[in-house]
Coordinates of C-alpha atoms in Angstrom, one line a residue:
Chain A
X10 CA -15.3 -42.9 -8.3
X11 CA -17.8 -42.7 -5.5
X12 CA -21.3 -43.7 -6.6
X13 CA -23.8 -41.0 -7.3
X14 CA -25.4 -41.4 -3.9
X15 CA -22.2 -41.0 -2.3
X16 CA -21.3 -37.9 -4.2
X17 CA -22.1 -34.5 -2.6
X18 CA -24.6 -32.5 -4.5
X19 CA -23.7 -29.4 -6.1
X20 CA -26.3 -26.8 -7.3
X21 CA -26.0 -23.7 -9.3
X22 CA -28.5 -21.1 -9.2
X23 CA -29.0 -17.8 -11.1
X24 CA -30.7 -14.7 -10.2
X25 CA -30.5 -11.4 -12.0
X26 CA -26.9 -11.5 -13.6
X27 CA -25.1 -12.1 -16.7
X28 CA -24.4 -15.8 -16.4
X29 CA -20.4 -15.1 -16.5
X30 CA -19.8 -16.4 -13.1
X31 CA -21.6 -19.7 -13.9
X32 CA -19.4 -20.0 -17.1
X33 CA -16.5 -19.9 -14.9
X34 CA -17.4 -23.3 -13.6
X35 CA -17.9 -24.7 -17.3
X36 CA -14.5 -22.9 -17.8
X37 CA -12.6 -25.5 -15.4
X38 CA -12.3 -27.6 -18.5
X39 CA -9.2 -29.6 -17.2
X40 CA -10.7 -30.4 -13.7
X41 CA -14.5 -30.5 -14.9
X42 CA -14.5 -34.3 -15.4
X43 CA -12.6 -35.0 -12.3
X44 CA -14.9 -32.8 -10.6
X45 CA -17.9 -34.6 -11.9
X46 CA -16.7 -37.6 -10.2
X47 CA -16.3 -36.1 -7.0
X48 CA -19.7 -34.2 -6.6
X49 CA -22.9 -34.8 -8.2
X50 CA -24.4 -31.9 -10.3
X51 CA -27.7 -31.7 -9.3
X52 CA -29.0 -28.7 -10.7
X53 CA -27.0 -26.5 -13.2
X54 CA -29.3 -25.4 -16.1
X55 CA -26.4 -23.6 -17.8
X56 CA -24.9 -26.9 -18.4
X57 CA -27.8 -29.3 -18.3
X58 CA -31.3 -29.7 -18.2
X59 CA -31.4 -32.8 -15.9
X60 CA -31.9 -32.0 -12.4
X61 CA -32.1 -33.6 -8.9
X62 CA -34.4 -32.8 -6.3
X63 CA -32.7 -31.4 -3.1
X64 CA -31.5 -30.9 -0.5
X65 CA -28.4 -29.9 -1.9
X66 CA -24.7 -30.0 0.0
X67 CA -23.7 -26.9 -1.5
X68 CA -25.6 -24.2 -3.7
X69 CA -23.8 -21.6 -5.6
X70 CA -25.8 -18.7 -6.2
X71 CA -24.9 -16.1 -9.1
X72 CA -27.1 -12.6 -9.2
X73 CA -29.0 -10.4 -7.0
X74 CA -32.5 -10.3 -6.1
X75 CA -34.7 -7.9 -7.8
X76 CA -38.2 -9.0 -7.8
X77 CA -40.4 -10.4 -5.0
X78 CA -40.5 -13.8 -6.8
X79 CA -36.7 -14.0 -6.6
X80 CA -37.0 -13.2 -2.9
X81 CA -39.2 -16.4 -2.3
X82 CA -37.2 -18.4 -4.7
X83 CA -33.7 -17.4 -2.8
X84 CA -35.4 -18.6 0.5
X85 CA -36.5 -21.9 -0.9
X86 CA -33.0 -22.4 -1.9
X87 CA -31.7 -21.6 1.4
X88 CA -33.8 -24.1 3.1
X89 CA -32.8 -26.5 0.6
X90 CA -28.9 -26.0 1.0
X91 CA -26.4 -27.0 3.7
X92 CA -24.1 -24.4 2.4
X93 CA -24.8 -21.3 0.2
X94 CA -22.1 -19.7 -1.4
X95 CA -22.5 -16.5 -3.4
X96 CA -20.6 -15.9 -6.5
X97 CA -19.6 -12.7 -8.0
X98 CA -20.3 -9.1 -7.4
X99 CA -24.0 -9.4 -8.2
X100 CA -24.9 -12.1 -5.6
X101 CA -22.5 -10.5 -3.1
X102 CA -23.2 -6.7 -3.4
X103 CA -26.2 -6.2 -5.7
X104 CA -24.0 -5.9 -9.0
X105 CA -23.8 -3.4 -11.9
X106 CA -27.9 -3.4 -11.6
X107 CA -27.7 -1.7 -8.1
X108 CA -27.3 1.5 -9.6
X109 CA -30.8 1.7 -9.6
X110 CA -30.8 1.8 -5.8
X111 CA -29.8 5.3 -6.2
X112 CA -32.7 6.4 -8.4
X113 CA -36.5 6.3 -8.7
X114 CA -37.2 2.6 -10.3
X115 CA -40.9 3.6 -11.1
X116 CA -39.7 6.2 -13.2
X117 CA -37.4 4.1 -15.0
X118 CA -40.2 1.4 -15.4
X119 CA -42.6 3.9 -17.0
X120 CA -40.0 4.7 -19.6
X121 CA -38.5 1.4 -20.5
X122 CA -41.7 -0.7 -20.6
X123 CA -44.7 -0.4 -23.0
X124 CA -47.0 -1.6 -20.2
X125 CA -45.2 -1.1 -16.8
X126 CA -48.3 -2.4 -15.1
X127 CA -46.9 -5.9 -16.1
X128 CA -43.5 -5.4 -14.4
X129 CA -43.2 -6.3 -10.8
X130 CA -39.9 -5.3 -9.4
X131 CA -38.2 -4.2 -6.4
X132 CA -36.8 -0.6 -5.5
X133 CA -33.5 -1.9 -5.1
X134 CA -31.2 -4.8 -6.4
X135 CA -30.4 -6.7 -2.9
X136 CA -27.3 -9.0 -2.6
X137 CA -28.3 -12.3 -1.4
X138 CA -26.8 -11.9 2.0
X139 CA -29.5 -9.1 2.6
X140 CA -32.3 -11.7 2.3
X141 CA -31.1 -15.1 3.7
X142 CA -27.4 -16.2 5.4
X143 CA -24.7 -16.9 3.3
X144 CA -22.0 -19.3 4.2
X145 CA -19.4 -17.8 1.9
X146 CA -18.8 -15.2 -0.9
X147 CA -16.6 -15.7 -4.0
X148 CA -16.3 -12.0 -5.2
X149 CA -15.5 -10.6 -8.3
X150 CA -17.0 -9.6 -11.6
X151 CA -16.7 -12.4 -12.9
X152 CA -15.3 -15.0 -10.1
X153 CA -11.9 -16.1 -10.5
X154 CA -11.8 -19.7 -11.7
X155 CA -8.9 -20.7 -9.4
X156 CA -10.9 -19.2 -6.2
X157 CA -14.0 -21.5 -7.5
X158 CA -11.9 -24.4 -7.8
X159 CA -10.2 -23.8 -4.1
X160 CA -13.6 -23.5 -2.6
X161 CA -14.9 -26.7 -4.0
X162 CA -11.9 -28.9 -3.1
X163 CA -11.9 -27.4 0.3
X164 CA -15.5 -28.5 0.7
X165 CA -14.5 -32.1 -0.6
X166 CA -11.0 -32.1 1.7
X167 CA -12.9 -30.6 4.6
X168 CA -10.8 -27.8 4.9
X169 CA -11.4 -24.0 5.0
X170 CA -11.2 -22.1 1.5
X171 CA -8.4 -19.7 1.0
X172 CA -10.5 -16.3 0.8
X173 CA -8.0 -13.7 2.0
X174 CA -9.0 -10.4 3.2
X175 CA -6.1 -8.1 2.0
X176 CA -6.0 -5.3 -0.8
X177 CA -5.0 -5.9 -4.5
X178 CA -1.6 -4.3 -3.7
X179 CA -0.3 -7.2 -1.9
X180 CA -0.8 -9.2 -5.4
X181 CA 0.6 -6.5 -7.4
X182 CA 3.7 -6.8 -5.4
X183 CA 3.8 -10.8 -5.4
X184 CA 3.6 -10.5 -9.3
X185 CA 6.0 -7.3 -9.5
X186 CA 3.7 -4.9 -10.9
X187 CA 5.0 -1.3 -9.7
X188 CA 2.2 0.8 -8.6
X189 CA 0.0 2.5 -11.0
X190 CA -1.0 5.5 -8.6
X191 CA 2.7 6.2 -7.6
X192 CA 3.9 5.9 -11.1
X193 CA 0.9 8.2 -12.2
X194 CA -0.3 5.6 -15.0
X195 CA -3.8 5.1 -14.0
X196 CA -6.5 6.0 -11.2
X197 CA -6.6 2.6 -9.3
X198 CA -8.9 1.2 -6.6
X199 CA -6.3 -1.6 -5.8
X200 CA -5.7 -0.1 -2.4
X201 CA -9.3 -0.2 -1.0
X202 CA -10.3 -3.6 -3.0
X203 CA -10.1 -7.1 -1.8
X204 CA -7.4 -9.3 -3.4
X205 CA -8.4 -12.7 -5.2
X206 CA -8.0 -11.8 -8.7
X207 CA -4.3 -12.0 -8.9
X208 CA -4.2 -8.2 -9.8
X209 CA -4.7 -9.0 -13.3
X210 CA -5.9 -5.5 -14.5
X211 CA -3.2 -3.5 -12.9
X212 CA -0.5 -6.1 -14.7
X213 CA -2.0 -5.1 -18.0
X214 CA -1.2 -1.5 -17.3
X215 CA -5.0 -0.9 -16.1
X216 CA -6.0 0.4 -12.8
X217 CA -8.2 -2.0 -10.5
X218 CA -11.9 -1.2 -11.0
X219 CA -12.9 -2.6 -7.7
X220 CA -14.8 -5.6 -9.0
X221 CA -14.0 -7.6 -6.1
X222 CA -15.5 -5.1 -3.8
X223 CA -14.1 -3.5 -0.4
X224 CA -11.7 -4.8 1.8
X225 CA -13.2 -5.4 5.5
X226 CA -12.1 -1.8 6.7
X227 CA -11.2 0.3 3.6
X228 CA -10.2 3.9 3.8
X229 CA -11.6 5.3 0.7
X230 CA -11.7 9.0 2.0
X231 CA -7.7 8.6 2.3
X232 CA -7.8 7.1 -1.2
X233 CA -9.9 9.8 -3.1
X234 CA -7.2 12.5 -3.0
X235 CA -4.6 10.0 -4.9
X236 CA -7.5 9.2 -7.3
X237 CA -7.7 12.8 -8.1
X238 CA -3.9 13.2 -8.6
X239 CA -4.1 10.2 -10.8
X240 CA -6.5 12.3 -13.1
X241 CA -9.9 11.7 -12.0
X242 CA -12.1 14.8 -11.5
X243 CA -14.8 15.0 -9.0
X244 CA -17.3 13.1 -11.1
X245 CA -14.8 10.6 -12.2
X246 CA -14.4 9.7 -8.8
X247 CA -18.1 9.2 -8.2
X248 CA -18.1 6.9 -11.1
X249 CA -15.2 4.7 -10.2
X250 CA -16.9 3.6 -7.2
X251 CA -20.3 3.1 -8.8
X252 CA -19.5 0.1 -10.9
X253 CA -20.2 -3.5 -10.3
X254 CA -20.2 -3.1 -6.3
X255 CA -21.9 0.4 -6.3
X256 CA -24.1 -0.7 -3.4
X257 CA -21.6 -2.5 -1.5
X258 CA -21.7 0.2 1.8
X259 CA -18.1 1.5 1.7
X260 CA -18.0 2.1 -2.0
X261 CA -21.6 3.6 -2.0
X262 CA -20.6 6.0 1.1
X263 CA -17.5 7.1 -0.8
X264 CA -19.5 8.1 -4.2
X265 CA -22.1 9.5 -2.0
X266 CA -19.4 11.8 -0.4
X267 CA -18.4 13.0 -3.7
X268 CA -22.1 13.7 -4.6
X269 CA -22.1 16.1 -1.5
X270 CA -18.9 17.5 -2.3
X271 CA -20.5 18.4 -5.9
X272 CA -23.6 20.0 -4.6
Chain B
X22 CA 42.1 0.0 -8.3
X23 CA 41.0 -0.6 -11.6
X24 CA 38.5 0.7 -14.2
X25 CA 36.2 -1.2 -16.5
X26 CA 35.1 0.7 -19.5
X27 CA 31.4 -0.7 -20.0
X28 CA 29.5 -3.7 -18.4
X29 CA 29.0 -6.1 -21.5
X30 CA 31.9 -8.1 -20.9
X31 CA 31.1 -8.4 -17.1
X32 CA 27.5 -9.5 -17.6
X33 CA 28.6 -12.0 -20.2
X34 CA 31.6 -13.6 -18.0
X35 CA 28.6 -13.9 -15.1
X36 CA 26.4 -15.9 -17.6
X37 CA 29.2 -17.7 -18.9
X38 CA 29.8 -18.9 -15.5
X39 CA 26.4 -20.2 -15.0
X40 CA 24.8 -17.0 -13.0
X41 CA 21.5 -15.9 -13.6
X42 CA 22.4 -12.2 -13.7
X43 CA 19.5 -10.0 -12.0
X44 CA 19.9 -6.2 -12.4
X45 CA 18.1 -2.9 -12.8
X46 CA 15.7 -2.5 -16.1
X47 CA 12.9 -0.5 -17.4
X48 CA 9.4 -1.6 -17.1
X49 CA 6.2 0.0 -16.6
X50 CA 7.5 3.6 -16.2
X51 CA 9.8 2.5 -13.3
X52 CA 13.4 0.9 -12.9
X53 CA 12.5 -2.6 -11.7
X54 CA 14.9 -5.5 -10.7
X55 CA 14.9 -8.7 -13.3
X56 CA 16.8 -11.1 -15.1
X57 CA 19.0 -9.5 -17.7
X58 CA 20.3 -11.4 -20.7
X59 CA 23.0 -8.7 -21.4
X60 CA 24.2 -5.2 -20.1
X61 CA 22.3 -3.5 -22.9
X62 CA 18.9 -4.1 -20.9
X63 CA 20.6 -1.6 -17.8
X64 CA 18.6 1.7 -17.7
X65 CA 21.1 3.8 -19.3
X66 CA 20.4 7.2 -19.2
X67 CA 17.6 7.1 -16.8
X68 CA 17.4 9.0 -13.8
X69 CA 14.3 9.2 -11.2
X70 CA 12.1 12.0 -9.6
X71 CA 11.1 10.5 -6.2
X72 CA 8.8 12.2 -3.6
X73 CA 6.3 10.8 -1.0
X74 CA 3.7 9.0 -2.9
X75 CA 5.2 9.8 -6.2
X76 CA 7.8 8.1 -8.6
X77 CA 8.8 9.4 -12.4
X78 CA 11.5 8.2 -14.7
X79 CA 13.3 11.2 -16.6
X80 CA 15.8 11.4 -19.0
X81 CA 19.3 12.1 -17.8
X82 CA 21.7 14.2 -19.9
X83 CA 24.1 11.2 -19.8
X84 CA 24.4 7.6 -20.4
X85 CA 24.6 6.4 -16.6
X86 CA 23.6 3.1 -15.9
X87 CA 23.3 3.6 -11.9
X88 CA 21.9 7.0 -12.1
X89 CA 18.6 6.5 -10.5
X90 CA 17.6 5.6 -7.0
X91 CA 15.6 2.7 -5.2
X92 CA 12.4 1.5 -7.4
X93 CA 9.5 -0.5 -6.6
X94 CA 11.5 -4.0 -5.8
X95 CA 14.3 -4.8 -3.6
X96 CA 16.5 -7.8 -3.7
X97 CA 14.4 -9.6 -1.4
X98 CA 12.2 -10.2 -4.7
X99 CA 14.8 -12.7 -5.7
X100 CA 16.4 -13.5 -2.0
X101 CA 12.9 -14.1 -0.5
X102 CA 10.9 -14.9 -3.2
X103 CA 7.3 -13.7 -3.2
X104 CA 5.7 -17.2 -3.4
X105 CA 7.6 -20.5 -2.8
X106 CA 6.2 -24.0 -2.5
X107 CA 7.2 -25.7 1.1
X108 CA 6.1 -29.1 0.2
X109 CA 3.8 -31.3 -1.5
X110 CA 1.8 -34.5 -0.3
X111 CA 0.5 -37.2 -2.5
X112 CA -1.8 -39.9 -1.4
X113 CA -1.1 -43.4 -2.2
X114 CA -3.4 -46.1 -0.8
X115 CA -3.4 -45.7 2.8
X116 CA -0.5 -43.8 3.5
X117 CA 0.9 -40.7 1.9
X118 CA 4.5 -39.2 0.8
X119 CA 5.7 -36.0 1.6
X120 CA 8.2 -34.4 -1.0
X121 CA 10.3 -30.9 -0.2
X122 CA 11.5 -29.3 -3.2
X123 CA 14.8 -29.5 -3.6
X124 CA 17.1 -26.8 -2.7
X125 CA 17.5 -24.4 -5.6
X126 CA 21.1 -24.7 -7.0
X127 CA 20.6 -21.5 -9.2
X128 CA 23.3 -19.0 -8.7
X129 CA 22.2 -15.4 -8.8
X130 CA 24.4 -12.5 -9.7
X131 CA 22.8 -9.3 -8.2
X132 CA 24.3 -6.4 -10.3
X133 CA 23.9 -2.8 -8.8
X134 CA 23.1 -3.6 -5.2
X135 CA 23.1 0.0 -3.6
X136 CA 24.7 0.3 0.0
X137 CA 21.1 0.5 1.7
X138 CA 20.2 -2.8 0.1
X139 CA 23.5 -4.4 1.1
X140 CA 22.4 -3.4 4.6
X141 CA 19.1 -4.7 4.2
X142 CA 20.2 -8.2 2.7
X143 CA 22.4 -8.2 6.2
X144 CA 19.5 -7.5 8.1
X145 CA 17.5 -10.0 6.5
X146 CA 20.2 -12.7 6.8
X147 CA 20.1 -12.1 10.5
X148 CA 16.2 -12.4 10.5
X149 CA 16.2 -15.7 8.7
X150 CA 19.5 -17.0 10.4
X151 CA 22.7 -18.6 9.1
X152 CA 20.8 -22.3 8.5
X153 CA 18.3 -20.9 5.9
X154 CA 17.4 -20.8 2.7
X155 CA 18.3 -17.2 2.5
X156 CA 21.9 -17.3 3.6
X157 CA 22.3 -20.1 1.1
X158 CA 20.8 -18.0 -1.9
X159 CA 23.0 -15.0 -0.7
X160 CA 26.0 -17.2 -0.2
X161 CA 25.9 -18.9 -3.5
X162 CA 25.0 -15.2 -5.2
X163 CA 27.8 -13.0 -6.8
X164 CA 27.2 -9.6 -5.4
X165 CA 28.1 -6.3 -7.5
X166 CA 27.5 -3.3 -5.3
X167 CA 27.2 0.1 -6.6
X168 CA 28.0 3.0 -4.7
X169 CA 25.4 5.3 -4.6
X170 CA 26.0 9.1 -6.1
X171 CA 22.3 9.5 -6.9
X172 CA 20.0 9.6 -3.8
X173 CA 16.5 10.4 -4.1
X174 CA 14.5 13.1 -2.6
X175 CA 13.2 10.4 -0.2
X176 CA 16.3 8.9 1.1
X177 CA 17.8 8.8 4.6
X178 CA 20.4 6.0 4.9
X179 CA 22.8 8.2 6.9
X180 CA 20.6 8.7 9.7
X181 CA 19.6 5.0 9.8
X182 CA 23.3 4.5 10.4
X183 CA 24.2 3.8 6.7
X184 CA 25.6 5.5 4.1
X185 CA 26.1 5.8 0.2
X186 CA 29.5 3.9 0.3
X187 CA 29.4 0.0 0.5
X188 CA 32.0 -1.5 3.0
X189 CA 31.1 -4.9 3.2
X190 CA 29.1 -7.8 1.8
X191 CA 30.0 -7.6 -2.0
X192 CA 32.3 -9.5 -4.4
X193 CA 33.0 -6.3 -6.4
X194 CA 31.7 -2.7 -5.8
X195 CA 31.6 -0.3 -8.5
X196 CA 31.6 3.6 -8.8
X197 CA 30.0 4.9 -11.7
X198 CA 32.1 7.6 -13.4
X199 CA 31.6 9.6 -16.6
X200 CA 31.4 8.0 -20.2
X201 CA 30.5 4.3 -18.8
X202 CA 33.8 4.0 -16.8
X203 CA 33.4 2.0 -13.7
X204 CA 36.1 2.3 -10.9
X205 CA 36.1 -1.3 -9.1
X206 CA 36.7 -2.4 -5.9
X207 CA 37.4 -6.1 -4.8
X208 CA 35.5 -7.5 -2.0
X209 CA 36.3 -11.3 -2.3
X210 CA 38.3 -14.0 -3.9
X211 CA 35.5 -14.8 -6.0
X212 CA 35.4 -11.2 -7.1
X213 CA 38.8 -11.1 -7.8
X214 CA 38.6 -14.4 -9.9
X215 CA 36.0 -13.2 -12.1
X216 CA 37.4 -9.6 -12.7
X217 CA 40.8 -11.5 -13.7
X218 CA 38.9 -12.9 -16.7
X219 CA 37.6 -9.6 -18.2
X220 CA 39.5 -6.7 -19.6
X221 CA 40.0 -3.8 -17.4
X222 CA 42.5 -0.8 -17.0
X223 CA 44.1 0.7 -14.1
X224 CA 42.4 3.5 -12.6
X225 CA 43.6 6.9 -14.2
X226 CA 44.9 9.6 -11.7
X227 CA 42.0 11.5 -10.4
X228 CA 39.5 8.7 -10.7
X229 CA 39.6 7.8 -7.1
X230 CA 39.2 11.1 -5.9
X231 CA 36.4 11.7 -8.4
X232 CA 34.6 8.8 -7.0
X233 CA 35.0 9.8 -3.3
X234 CA 34.0 13.3 -4.5
X235 CA 30.8 11.9 -5.7
X236 CA 30.1 9.5 -2.9
X237 CA 30.6 12.2 -0.3
X238 CA 28.1 14.8 -2.3
X239 CA 25.6 11.9 -2.0
X240 CA 26.3 11.6 1.6
X241 CA 25.6 15.5 2.0
X242 CA 22.4 15.4 -0.1
X243 CA 20.1 13.4 2.1
X244 CA 17.2 15.6 2.3
X245 CA 15.5 13.5 5.2
X246 CA 16.7 12.2 8.4
X247 CA 15.1 10.1 11.0
X248 CA 14.8 12.2 14.5
X249 CA 18.0 11.8 16.5
X250 CA 16.5 10.2 19.7
X251 CA 16.2 6.8 21.1
X252 CA 13.6 5.3 18.8
X253 CA 13.0 2.2 20.8
X254 CA 12.4 4.2 23.9
X255 CA 10.1 6.7 22.1
X256 CA 8.0 4.0 20.5
X257 CA 7.5 2.5 24.0
X258 CA 6.4 5.3 25.5
X259 CA 4.2 6.4 22.2
X260 CA 2.3 3.5 22.6
X261 CA -0.9 5.5 23.4
X262 CA -0.1 8.5 21.4
X263 CA -3.2 9.9 19.9
X264 CA -0.8 10.4 16.6
X265 CA -1.5 7.0 15.8
X266 CA -5.4 7.7 14.9
X267 CA -3.9 10.8 12.8
X268 CA -1.8 8.6 10.7
X269 CA -4.6 6.2 10.4
X270 CA -7.0 8.6 9.0
X271 CA -4.3 8.9 6.2
X272 CA -3.1 5.4 5.6
X273 CA -4.8 3.2 3.4
X274 CA -3.6 0.2 5.2
X275 CA -2.7 -1.2 1.9
X276 CA 0.7 -2.7 3.0
X277 CA 2.6 -1.2 0.3
X278 CA 5.1 0.0 2.5
X279 CA 5.6 -3.4 3.7
X280 CA 6.0 -5.0 0.5
X281 CA 8.6 -2.6 -1.0
X282 CA 10.5 -2.6 2.2
X283 CA 13.6 -4.5 2.1
X284 CA 13.7 -5.8 5.1
X285 CA 10.0 -6.7 6.1
X286 CA 9.9 -10.5 5.7
X287 CA 6.5 -11.8 7.1
X288 CA 4.7 -14.3 5.3
X289 CA 1.8 -16.6 5.5
X290 CA 1.0 -20.1 4.4
X291 CA -1.6 -21.6 2.3
X292 CA -2.6 -25.1 1.7
X293 CA -4.1 -26.3 -1.4
X294 CA -5.6 -29.5 -2.5
X295 CA -6.4 -30.7 -6.0
X296 CA -9.9 -32.1 -7.0
X297 CA -9.0 -35.5 -6.6
X298 CA -7.9 -35.2 -3.0
X299 CA -4.8 -37.5 -3.7
X300 CA -2.3 -34.2 -4.1
X301 CA -1.8 -31.3 -1.3
X302 CA 0.7 -28.5 -1.7
X303 CA 1.8 -25.9 1.1
X304 CA 2.8 -22.6 -0.2
X305 CA 4.4 -19.8 1.7
X306 CA 3.9 -16.1 0.3
X307 CA 4.6 -12.5 1.3
X308 CA 2.2 -11.1 3.8
X309 CA 1.7 -8.0 5.4
X310 CA 0.9 -6.7 8.9
X311 CA -1.5 -4.2 7.6
X312 CA -3.6 -7.2 6.0
X313 CA -6.8 -7.5 8.2
X314 CA -6.7 -11.2 8.2
X315 CA -2.9 -11.2 9.0
X316 CA -3.7 -11.1 13.0
X317 CA -6.5 -13.7 12.6
X318 CA -6.8 -16.3 15.4
X319 CA -9.4 -18.2 16.5
X320 CA -12.2 -15.5 17.1
X321 CA -11.2 -13.0 14.8
X322 CA -8.8 -10.5 14.3
X323 CA -6.3 -9.1 16.8
X324 CA -5.5 -5.8 15.1
X325 CA -8.9 -4.4 13.7
X326 CA -7.9 -0.5 13.6
X327 CA -5.5 1.0 11.0
X328 CA -4.2 2.8 13.8
X329 CA -3.1 -0.6 15.6
X330 CA -1.6 -1.9 12.3
X331 CA 0.1 1.3 11.7
X332 CA 1.7 1.4 15.1
X333 CA 2.6 -2.4 15.0
X334 CA 4.3 -1.6 11.7
X335 CA 6.4 1.7 12.9
X336 CA 7.2 0.0 16.3
X337 CA 8.4 -3.4 15.1
X338 CA 10.6 -1.7 12.4
X339 CA 12.2 1.1 14.5
X340 CA 11.5 -0.4 18.2
X341 CA 11.1 -4.0 18.9
X342 CA 13.3 -5.1 16.2
X343 CA 16.5 -3.9 18.1
X344 CA 15.1 -6.5 21.0
X345 CA 14.6 -9.1 18.6
X346 CA 17.4 -8.9 16.0
X347 CA 19.7 -6.5 17.9
X348 CA 19.7 -3.8 15.3
X349 CA 17.1 -1.6 13.5
X350 CA 14.9 -2.9 11.0
X351 CA 15.3 0.2 9.0
X352 CA 17.9 0.9 6.2
X353 CA 17.0 4.3 5.2
X354 CA 16.3 3.3 1.5
X355 CA 13.3 5.5 1.4
X356 CA 11.0 2.7 -0.8
X357 CA 8.4 3.0 1.7
X358 CA 7.9 6.8 1.5
X359 CA 8.0 6.9 -2.3
X360 CA 5.8 3.7 -2.9
X361 CA 3.2 4.6 -0.5
X362 CA 0.2 5.7 -2.7
X363 CA -0.9 8.6 -0.1
X364 CA 2.7 9.7 0.5
X365 CA 3.0 8.8 4.2
X366 CA 6.7 9.6 5.1
X367 CA 8.1 7.3 8.2
X368 CA 10.5 10.2 9.2
X369 CA 8.0 12.8 9.5
X370 CA 5.7 10.6 11.6
X371 CA 8.5 9.6 13.8
X372 CA 9.4 13.1 14.3
X373 CA 5.8 14.1 15.0
X374 CA 5.8 11.4 17.6
X375 CA 8.8 12.6 19.5
X376 CA 7.5 16.1 19.3
X377 CA 4.4 14.8 21.0
X378 CA 6.0 12.4 23.2
X379 CA 6.5 13.2 26.9
X380 CA 10.2 12.3 27.2
X381 CA 9.7 12.4 31.1
X382 CA 7.3 10.1 31.2
X383 CA 8.1 6.5 32.7
X384 CA 8.3 3.8 30.1
X385 CA 5.5 1.4 30.6
X386 CA 7.0 -1.8 31.6

């Protein structure tokens, strides 16, 4: 065991999010104690109120930027972090709360809050990468525990983390799941969605809902006829692209295209 | 030739001999390949309706075990496993030890290998070479071929140089007759020795003629064909064809065609370390030339467009495979046509390339 001073410092930060991705770190039960020997957990309020002042070697950032105060805070965190890694769909793409990006936020504010003038919020839910430079992204809603551990162990070993840019289809094939679209079992975003989850939803007979967001060059236009053939109507196609990665540009464009067709 | 009535005893005998029996069975609305404990798990009475981008099981009017065409998997699932450990390394003070996993001594019995898949196994064997784990696995395996009497609408083995009759590479070859009777041909001494341990009957008059008729009928039922032309030459001339952009507009680049292809063999390697940093592992896993990061080198990816990746796949499979391995990489099983979620058909794409390619144009050197 290294002395605390020799261990790299790890900080975990939360913005607009549900805490589920931070829980993935606590969920590393078998590895957590060993990990705590290797890194100094300097800031992680989900786990401990004790905090250590920065700068930090690695900051894991959960959540999206939705207020001016959050925007200032992420800038300070970036200045205090050697590596900044976003964890989850909120931090990487804006999350489910980015549905606000497609509507009038001032109208929501006036309907929801008794004193809307108390509320200071941005018009859009922003991914972290739109405000500050990001060194790596862990995709997913929530993130995969295995990918998180790989990232942390890669950092400790000084190697590159394994974050493949390939579609979920490859992971279905590796585990022997037959294609849901081709067998007509369910609409599936697997062909345009980045792998990393291990294709858990298709293996449970459930179409991929795209929580890892788009691959590097998704052909959503070619997928839409297959989604329709699998039972989605135009509104269904729009909705399947408008979930946890609604604001990821490729998915936003696909949903917008369907809106255009509806008009 | 002899006839087996039912396959129960054959499967039980193979298991008693220590083989892990792998064969077709129904799972997730498809006929997959998996380990079976007994012949009861075979997909009796199931047929398949396959079309580009579409695969549906249907009930047949009989109890045929092999009345179905190629499913979502090929035998590479077992002979060229999706993931395998190459080595582990452990740090011990100032040095470290590298351990390679022991060669698997598991013996597979492959039950129901179609002639197209026998051809694919021969192709992969040539790719990996005689001194390979692949060659060891297939040499240790007991192969029971089944002549094809039920091609799918997506099949084109005849135009790929094959056919529905198994001619080599098996220990036993079956032709399924009516009422769960199987005409057996012996392909090896191992096959002969195993057959001698189960109850069989001499073939009845007419059995052989019936089997031959069924296979001939299958041969004439191919509804698809590769263009009858010099495909390697065509693909060299077509390198700059605008047709690649046309395919790319339809292609998802999901790589499903490569994963279901019984000859595609590409892999990538991943290194892992544990939290202590004292233990590392190297794993090999299936990869696809359609993956964006498959062609990643220092500085970025080489094939960034869908068009360039589709061209790479088709050109390797039907063109440069000849230069590399002395044969075509396609056996005409039709899986890539059926299991493409958007139904892209290689026979149609090659035909379109042939129609638009100028034969008189000199081949680029």
